[in-house]
PDB file of C-alpha atoms in Angstrom:
ATOM      1  CA  MET A  99    -119.972 -53.520 118.144  1.00 63.00           C
ATOM      2  CA  ALA A 100    -117.831 -51.716 115.514  1.00 78.00           C
ATOM      3  CA  VAL A 101    -114.094 -51.456 116.308  1.00 88.00           C
ATOM      4  CA  SER A 102    -113.055 -47.657 116.568  1.00 90.00           C
ATOM      5  CA  LEU A 103    -109.590 -47.665 114.807  1.00 89.00           C
ATOM      6  CA  GLN A 104    -106.470 -45.659 116.019  1.00 90.00           C
ATOM      7  CA  LYS A 105    -104.058 -44.438 113.471  1.00 89.00           C
ATOM      8  CA  GLY A 106    -101.536 -47.119 112.520  1.00 92.00           C
ATOM      9  CA  GLN A 107    -104.136 -49.971 113.754  1.00 93.00           C
ATOM     10  CA  LYS A 108    -104.514 -53.088 111.902  1.00 94.00           C
ATOM     11  CA  ILE A 109    -107.554 -55.583 112.144  1.00 93.00           C
ATOM     12  CA  SER A 110    -108.680 -58.698 110.803  1.00 92.00           C
ATOM     13  CA  LEU A 111    -112.110 -57.729 109.033  1.00 90.00           C
ATOM     14  CA  SER A 112    -113.328 -61.349 109.331  1.00 87.00           C
ATOM     15  CA  LYS A 113    -112.819 -61.488 112.842  1.00 89.00           C
ATOM     16  CA  GLU A 114    -114.143 -58.256 113.569  1.00 89.00           C
ATOM     17  CA  ALA A 115    -117.383 -59.098 111.481  1.00 87.00           C
ATOM     18  CA  GLY A 116    -117.819 -62.664 113.233  1.00 87.00           C
ATOM     19  CA  GLY A 117    -117.175 -64.639 110.062  1.00 85.00           C
ATOM     20  CA  GLU A 118    -115.985 -64.378 106.504  1.00 84.00           C
ATOM     21  CA  LEU A 119    -116.478 -60.974 104.683  1.00 87.00           C
ATOM     22  CA  THR A 120    -117.286 -60.879 101.059  1.00 90.00           C
ATOM     23  CA  GLN A 121    -119.223 -57.875 100.402  1.00 92.00           C
ATOM     24  CA  VAL A 122    -118.161 -54.759 102.177  1.00 93.00           C
ATOM     25  CA  LYS A 123    -118.890 -50.860 101.771  1.00 92.00           C
ATOM     26  CA  LEU A 124    -116.500 -48.352 102.760  1.00 90.00           C
ATOM     27  CA  GLY A 125    -118.329 -45.104 103.740  1.00 90.00           C
ATOM     28  CA  LEU A 126    -116.810 -41.623 103.838  1.00 83.00           C
ATOM     29  CA  GLY A 127    -118.536 -38.693 105.573  1.00 82.00           C
ATOM     30  CA  TRP A 128    -117.658 -35.303 106.396  1.00 79.00           C
ATOM     31  CA  ASP A 129    -119.136 -31.860 107.476  1.00 79.00           C
ATOM     32  CA  VAL A 130    -118.424 -28.285 106.681  1.00 78.00           C
ATOM     33  CA  ALA A 131    -116.903 -26.619 109.852  1.00 77.00           C
ATOM     34  CA  GLN A 132    -119.398 -24.328 111.467  1.00 70.00           C
ATOM     35  CA  GLY A 133    -120.693 -22.987 114.745  1.00 51.00           C
ATOM     36  CA  PRO A 134    -122.917 -25.146 117.048  1.00 44.00           C
ATOM     37  CA  GLN A 135    -126.037 -23.445 116.118  1.00 35.00           C
ATOM     38  CA  GLU A 136    -125.738 -24.500 112.375  1.00 39.00           C
ATOM     39  CA  LYS A 137    -125.421 -28.152 112.923  1.00 39.00           C
ATOM     40  CA  LYS A 138    -127.760 -30.299 110.667  1.00 39.00           C
ATOM     41  CA  GLY A 139    -129.796 -33.434 111.559  1.00 36.00           C
ATOM     42  CA  GLY A 140    -131.194 -36.275 109.763  1.00 33.00           C
ATOM     43  CA  PHE A 141    -129.162 -39.680 109.650  1.00 31.00           C
ATOM     44  CA  LEU A 142    -129.670 -40.626 106.087  1.00 30.00           C
ATOM     45  CA  GLY A 143    -129.340 -37.002 104.841  1.00 29.00           C
ATOM     46  CA  LYS A 144    -126.076 -37.455 103.479  1.00 34.00           C
ATOM     47  CA  LEU A 145    -126.390 -40.721 101.913  1.00 33.00           C
ATOM     48  CA  PHE A 146    -129.401 -39.511  99.709  1.00 29.00           C
ATOM     49  CA  GLY A 147    -127.836 -35.892  99.192  1.00 33.00           C
ATOM     50  CA  GLY A 148    -130.243 -34.381 101.696  1.00 32.00           C
ATOM     51  CA  GLY A 149    -129.602 -31.715 104.522  1.00 33.00           C
ATOM     52  CA  THR A 150    -129.828 -27.850 104.251  1.00 33.00           C
ATOM     53  CA  GLY A 151    -127.733 -25.419 102.120  1.00 37.00           C
ATOM     54  CA  GLY A 152    -124.861 -23.195 102.936  1.00 42.00           C
ATOM     55  CA  ASP A 153    -121.161 -23.568 102.375  1.00 60.00           C
ATOM     56  CA  SER A 154    -120.026 -26.950 100.860  1.00 69.00           C
ATOM     57  CA  ILE A 155    -116.747 -28.777 100.318  1.00 73.00           C
ATOM     58  CA  ASP A 156    -116.334 -31.437  97.592  1.00 76.00           C
ATOM     59  CA  LEU A 157    -114.313 -34.329  99.037  1.00 82.00           C
ATOM     60  CA  ASP A 158    -113.788 -37.145  96.727  1.00 88.00           C
ATOM     61  CA  ALA A 159    -113.186 -40.718  97.830  1.00 90.00           C
ATOM     62  CA  SER A 160    -110.949 -43.049  95.654  1.00 94.00           C
ATOM     63  CA  CYS A 161    -109.700 -46.534  95.666  1.00 96.00           C
ATOM     64  CA  ILE A 162    -106.431 -47.775  94.134  1.00 97.00           C
ATOM     65  CA  MET A 163    -105.626 -51.479  93.408  1.00 98.00           C
ATOM     66  CA  PHE A 164    -102.273 -52.618  93.970  1.00 98.00           C
ATOM     67  CA  ASP A 165    -100.320 -55.731  93.071  1.00 97.00           C
ATOM     68  CA  SER A 166     -97.522 -57.230  95.267  1.00 95.00           C
ATOM     69  CA  ASN A 167     -94.938 -55.353  93.381  1.00 96.00           C
ATOM     70  CA  LYS A 168     -96.760 -51.864  94.597  1.00 96.00           C
ATOM     71  CA  GLN A 169     -97.750 -51.280  90.913  1.00 97.00           C
ATOM     72  CA  ALA A 170    -101.230 -49.655  90.504  1.00 97.00           C
ATOM     73  CA  VAL A 171    -103.571 -52.081  88.876  1.00 97.00           C
ATOM     74  CA  ASP A 172    -106.690 -49.934  88.614  1.00 98.00           C
ATOM     75  CA  ALA A 173    -108.441 -47.068  90.193  1.00 97.00           C
ATOM     76  CA  ILE A 174    -111.829 -46.134  91.173  1.00 96.00           C
ATOM     77  CA  TRP A 175    -112.654 -42.469  91.416  1.00 94.00           C
ATOM     78  CA  PHE A 176    -115.377 -39.989  90.112  1.00 91.00           C
ATOM     79  CA  ASN A 177    -114.165 -40.319  86.427  1.00 92.00           C
ATOM     80  CA  GLN A 178    -114.099 -44.124  86.548  1.00 95.00           C
ATOM     81  CA  LEU A 179    -116.788 -45.242  89.069  1.00 96.00           C
ATOM     82  CA  LYS A 180    -116.282 -49.234  88.330  1.00 97.00           C
ATOM     83  CA  SER A 181    -112.891 -51.259  88.359  1.00 98.00           C
ATOM     84  CA  LYS A 182    -112.148 -52.783  84.918  1.00 97.00           C
ATOM     85  CA  ASP A 183    -112.740 -56.317  86.729  1.00 97.00           C
ATOM     86  CA  GLY A 184    -116.091 -55.063  88.241  1.00 97.00           C
ATOM     87  CA  SER A 185    -115.452 -56.072  91.823  1.00 97.00           C
ATOM     88  CA  ILE A 186    -115.297 -52.410  93.115  1.00 97.00           C
ATOM     89  CA  VAL A 187    -118.008 -49.873  92.267  1.00 96.00           C
ATOM     90  CA  HIS A 188    -118.252 -46.111  93.460  1.00 95.00           C
ATOM     91  CA  THR A 189    -121.837 -44.943  94.157  1.00 90.00           C
ATOM     92  CA  GLY A 190    -120.992 -41.494  92.726  1.00 82.00           C
ATOM     93  CA  ASP A 191    -119.643 -37.978  93.534  1.00 64.00           C
ATOM     94  CA  ASN A 192    -121.338 -36.170  96.459  1.00 55.00           C
ATOM     95  CA  ARG A 193    -120.197 -32.474  96.285  1.00 50.00           C
ATOM     96  CA  THR A 194    -121.437 -30.690  99.344  1.00 46.00           C
ATOM     97  CA  GLY A 195    -121.136 -32.998 102.563  1.00 45.00           C
ATOM     98  CA  ASP A 196    -124.745 -31.898 103.637  1.00 49.00           C
ATOM     99  CA  GLY A 197    -126.631 -34.080 106.479  1.00 49.00           C
ATOM    100  CA  ASP A 198    -125.716 -37.054 108.374  1.00 53.00           C
ATOM    101  CA  GLY A 199    -124.272 -40.365 107.440  1.00 70.00           C
ATOM    102  CA  ASP A 200    -122.044 -41.599 104.562  1.00 82.00           C
ATOM    103  CA  ASP A 201    -121.232 -38.911 101.802  1.00 82.00           C
ATOM    104  CA  GLU A 202    -119.519 -41.231  99.333  1.00 88.00           C
ATOM    105  CA  VAL A 203    -119.813 -45.023  99.275  1.00 92.00           C
ATOM    106  CA  ILE A 204    -117.306 -47.555  97.449  1.00 95.00           C
ATOM    107  CA  ASN A 205    -118.691 -50.986  97.390  1.00 95.00           C
ATOM    108  CA  VAL A 206    -116.212 -53.898  97.199  1.00 96.00           C
ATOM    109  CA  ASP A 207    -116.915 -57.458  96.431  1.00 96.00           C
ATOM    110  CA  LEU A 208    -113.633 -59.065  97.981  1.00 95.00           C
ATOM    111  CA  SER A 209    -114.594 -62.496  96.494  1.00 94.00           C
ATOM    112  CA  LYS A 210    -114.063 -60.922  93.080  1.00 96.00           C
ATOM    113  CA  VAL A 211    -110.976 -59.039  93.542  1.00 97.00           C
ATOM    114  CA  PRO A 212    -108.508 -60.488  91.076  1.00 97.00           C
ATOM    115  CA  ALA A 213    -105.793 -62.682  92.815  1.00 95.00           C
ATOM    116  CA  ASN A 214    -102.933 -60.555  91.707  1.00 96.00           C
ATOM    117  CA  VAL A 215    -104.520 -57.515  93.732  1.00 97.00           C
ATOM    118  CA  VAL A 216    -102.948 -57.551  97.338  1.00 97.00           C
ATOM    119  CA  SER A 217    -104.064 -54.170  98.637  1.00 97.00           C
ATOM    120  CA  LEU A 218    -106.949 -51.667  98.016  1.00 97.00           C
ATOM    121  CA  VAL A 219    -105.881 -47.934  99.342  1.00 96.00           C
ATOM    122  CA  PHE A 220    -108.549 -45.654 100.089  1.00 93.00           C
ATOM    123  CA  THR A 221    -107.898 -42.039  99.840  1.00 91.00           C
ATOM    124  CA  VAL A 222    -109.930 -38.670  99.956  1.00 89.00           C
ATOM    125  CA  ASN A 223    -109.070 -35.455  97.987  1.00 90.00           C
ATOM    126  CA  SER A 224    -110.470 -31.810  98.078  1.00 87.00           C
ATOM    127  CA  PHE A 225    -111.019 -31.381  94.352  1.00 85.00           C
ATOM    128  CA  THR A 226    -111.938 -27.695  94.825  1.00 84.00           C
ATOM    129  CA  GLY A 227    -108.662 -27.337  96.599  1.00 86.00           C
ATOM    130  CA  GLN A 228    -110.236 -26.435 100.125  1.00 85.00           C
ATOM    131  CA  THR A 229    -108.067 -27.429 102.995  1.00 87.00           C
ATOM    132  CA  PHE A 230    -108.969 -29.773 105.849  1.00 85.00           C
ATOM    133  CA  GLU A 231    -109.304 -26.594 108.002  1.00 85.00           C
ATOM    134  CA  THR A 232    -112.887 -26.178 106.657  1.00 82.00           C
ATOM    135  CA  VAL A 233    -113.827 -29.813 107.406  1.00 81.00           C
ATOM    136  CA  GLU A 234    -115.032 -31.451 110.546  1.00 81.00           C
ATOM    137  CA  ASN A 235    -116.265 -34.778 111.679  1.00 80.00           C
ATOM    138  CA  ALA A 236    -114.747 -36.416 108.766  1.00 81.00           C
ATOM    139  CA  PHE A 237    -114.636 -40.422 109.006  1.00 85.00           C
ATOM    140  CA  CYS A 238    -114.360 -43.548 106.972  1.00 86.00           C
ATOM    141  CA  ARG A 239    -115.886 -46.903 107.986  1.00 90.00           C
ATOM    142  CA  ILE A 240    -116.458 -50.271 106.682  1.00 91.00           C
ATOM    143  CA  VAL A 241    -119.583 -51.952 106.557  1.00 92.00           C
ATOM    144  CA  ASN A 242    -120.528 -55.635 106.231  1.00 92.00           C
ATOM    145  CA  ALA A 243    -122.858 -55.261 103.098  1.00 91.00           C
ATOM    146  CA  ASN A 244    -124.588 -58.309 103.581  1.00 89.00           C
ATOM    147  CA  ASN A 245    -126.228 -57.181 107.005  1.00 90.00           C
ATOM    148  CA  ASN A 246    -125.583 -53.445 106.899  1.00 90.00           C
ATOM    149  CA  GLN A 247    -123.543 -53.819 110.232  1.00 91.00           C
ATOM    150  CA  GLU A 248    -120.536 -51.533 110.623  1.00 91.00           C
ATOM    151  CA  VAL A 249    -117.537 -53.569 111.303  1.00 92.00           C
ATOM    152  CA  ALA A 250    -114.698 -50.632 111.730  1.00 92.00           C
ATOM    153  CA  ARG A 251    -114.763 -46.950 111.904  1.00 90.00           C
ATOM    154  CA  TYR A 252    -111.717 -44.652 111.524  1.00 88.00           C
ATOM    155  CA  ASN A 253    -112.310 -40.789 112.514  1.00 86.00           C
ATOM    156  CA  LEU A 254    -110.051 -38.463 110.628  1.00 76.00           C
ATOM    157  CA  SER A 255    -109.596 -35.903 113.160  1.00 68.00           C
ATOM    158  CA  ALA A 256    -106.625 -33.954 111.623  1.00 68.00           C
ATOM    159  CA  GLN A 257    -107.667 -30.473 110.550  1.00 73.00           C
ATOM    160  CA  GLY A 258    -104.907 -28.380 108.949  1.00 82.00           C
ATOM    161  CA  GLY A 259    -103.750 -26.900 105.753  1.00 88.00           C
ATOM    162  CA  HIS A 260    -103.618 -30.246 103.798  1.00 90.00           C
ATOM    163  CA  THR A 261    -105.967 -31.002 100.959  1.00 90.00           C
ATOM    164  CA  ALA A 262    -106.094 -34.808 100.979  1.00 90.00           C
ATOM    165  CA  MET A 263    -105.608 -37.772 103.245  1.00 89.00           C
ATOM    166  CA  ILE A 264    -104.580 -41.291 102.805  1.00 91.00           C
ATOM    167  CA  MET A 265    -107.203 -42.957 104.859  1.00 89.00           C
ATOM    168  CA  ALA A 266    -106.919 -46.809 104.881  1.00 91.00           C
ATOM    169  CA  LYS A 267    -105.964 -49.923 103.259  1.00 93.00           C
ATOM    170  CA  VAL A 268    -107.691 -53.103 102.786  1.00 95.00           C
ATOM    171  CA  TYR A 269    -105.212 -56.042 102.038  1.00 96.00           C
ATOM    172  CA  ARG A 270    -104.615 -59.593 102.024  1.00 94.00           C
ATOM    173  CA  HIS A 271    -102.570 -61.334 104.519  1.00 93.00           C
ATOM    174  CA  ASN A 272    -102.290 -65.205 104.961  1.00 89.00           C
ATOM    175  CA  ASN A 273    -105.387 -65.681 102.851  1.00 87.00           C
ATOM    176  CA  GLU A 274    -107.540 -63.278 104.731  1.00 91.00           C
ATOM    177  CA  TRP A 275    -108.441 -59.512 104.438  1.00 93.00           C
ATOM    178  CA  LYS A 276    -107.482 -56.976 106.975  1.00 93.00           C
ATOM    179  CA  MET A 277    -107.620 -53.237 107.282  1.00 93.00           C
ATOM    180  CA  HIS A 278    -104.749 -50.740 108.178  1.00 93.00           C
ATOM    181  CA  ALA A 279    -105.820 -47.154 109.227  1.00 91.00           C
ATOM    182  CA  ILE A 280    -103.237 -45.204 107.811  1.00 91.00           C
ATOM    183  CA  GLY A 281    -104.382 -41.337 108.289  1.00 88.00           C
ATOM    184  CA  GLU A 282    -101.563 -39.789 106.603  1.00 90.00           C
ATOM    185  CA  ILE A 283    -101.947 -36.217 105.452  1.00 89.00           C
ATOM    186  CA  ALA A 284    -101.354 -35.016 101.784  1.00 91.00           C
ATOM    187  CA  SER A 285    -101.909 -32.581  99.199  1.00 91.00           C
ATOM    188  CA  GLY A 286    -103.502 -32.960  95.844  1.00 91.00           C
ATOM    189  CA  ARG A 287    -106.698 -32.408  93.888  1.00 90.00           C
ATOM    190  CA  THR A 288    -106.849 -36.007  92.724  1.00 91.00           C
ATOM    191  CA  PHE A 289    -105.385 -39.332  93.721  1.00 93.00           C
ATOM    192  CA  HIS A 290    -102.868 -38.879  90.685  1.00 93.00           C
ATOM    193  CA  ASP A 291    -101.322 -36.069  92.677  1.00 93.00           C
ATOM    194  CA  LEU A 292    -100.901 -38.407  95.704  1.00 92.00           C
ATOM    195  CA  MET A 293     -99.266 -41.576  93.992  1.00 95.00           C
ATOM    196  CA  PRO A 294     -95.711 -40.971  95.297  1.00 94.00           C
ATOM    197  CA  ALA A 295     -97.436 -40.611  98.828  1.00 93.00           C
ATOM    198  CA  ILE A 296     -99.592 -43.622  98.402  1.00 95.00           C
ATOM    199  CA  THR A 297     -97.326 -46.185  96.827  1.00 95.00           C
ATOM    200  CA  PRO A 298     -95.222 -46.687 100.127  1.00 94.00           C
ATOM    201  CA  HIS A 299     -98.348 -47.746 101.967  1.00 93.00           C
ATOM    202  CA  ALA A 300     -99.626 -50.131  99.084  1.00 92.00           C
TER     203      ALA A 300
END
């Protein structure tokens, strides 16, 4: 049973998964805010770009890798879908949010993350500048890629005039990987704009 995270909560990924985690997927999903008659179905629709037409919003998931000095080592986003060391791979940009399920997925091989990297901070930006007033049902979740079981989910309920959110951090602590639900609102079209806000959480 996946744990439902509250803002600020920290968990051990291995304890929640019932064993050591090496391959994880961070999935991000969202819907365009709309009336109840316009809801769309299809569980795998988002993951494979399905769903119906209508308004869309282009949210972009990014992952920034930090060392112990809170210096950015690398970043994975729509302009660089793979980390230089190969441990993190972004599956690509979804520009609509149609359907159900994950809109964007970032795969992380925790066993290959370089030893000097102590934290991975995940963010989401509205590249087109639309605010989170137009977004609903946004979430991020960690999935054990070895068995496709959801380990933890964090629902991003904050709607408002912001255009970005610092979602969560996966970090090393006492030789194990943990997850911290951050959920801080911010503004910016890409993660570059968020760096002053991201770094204190690294």
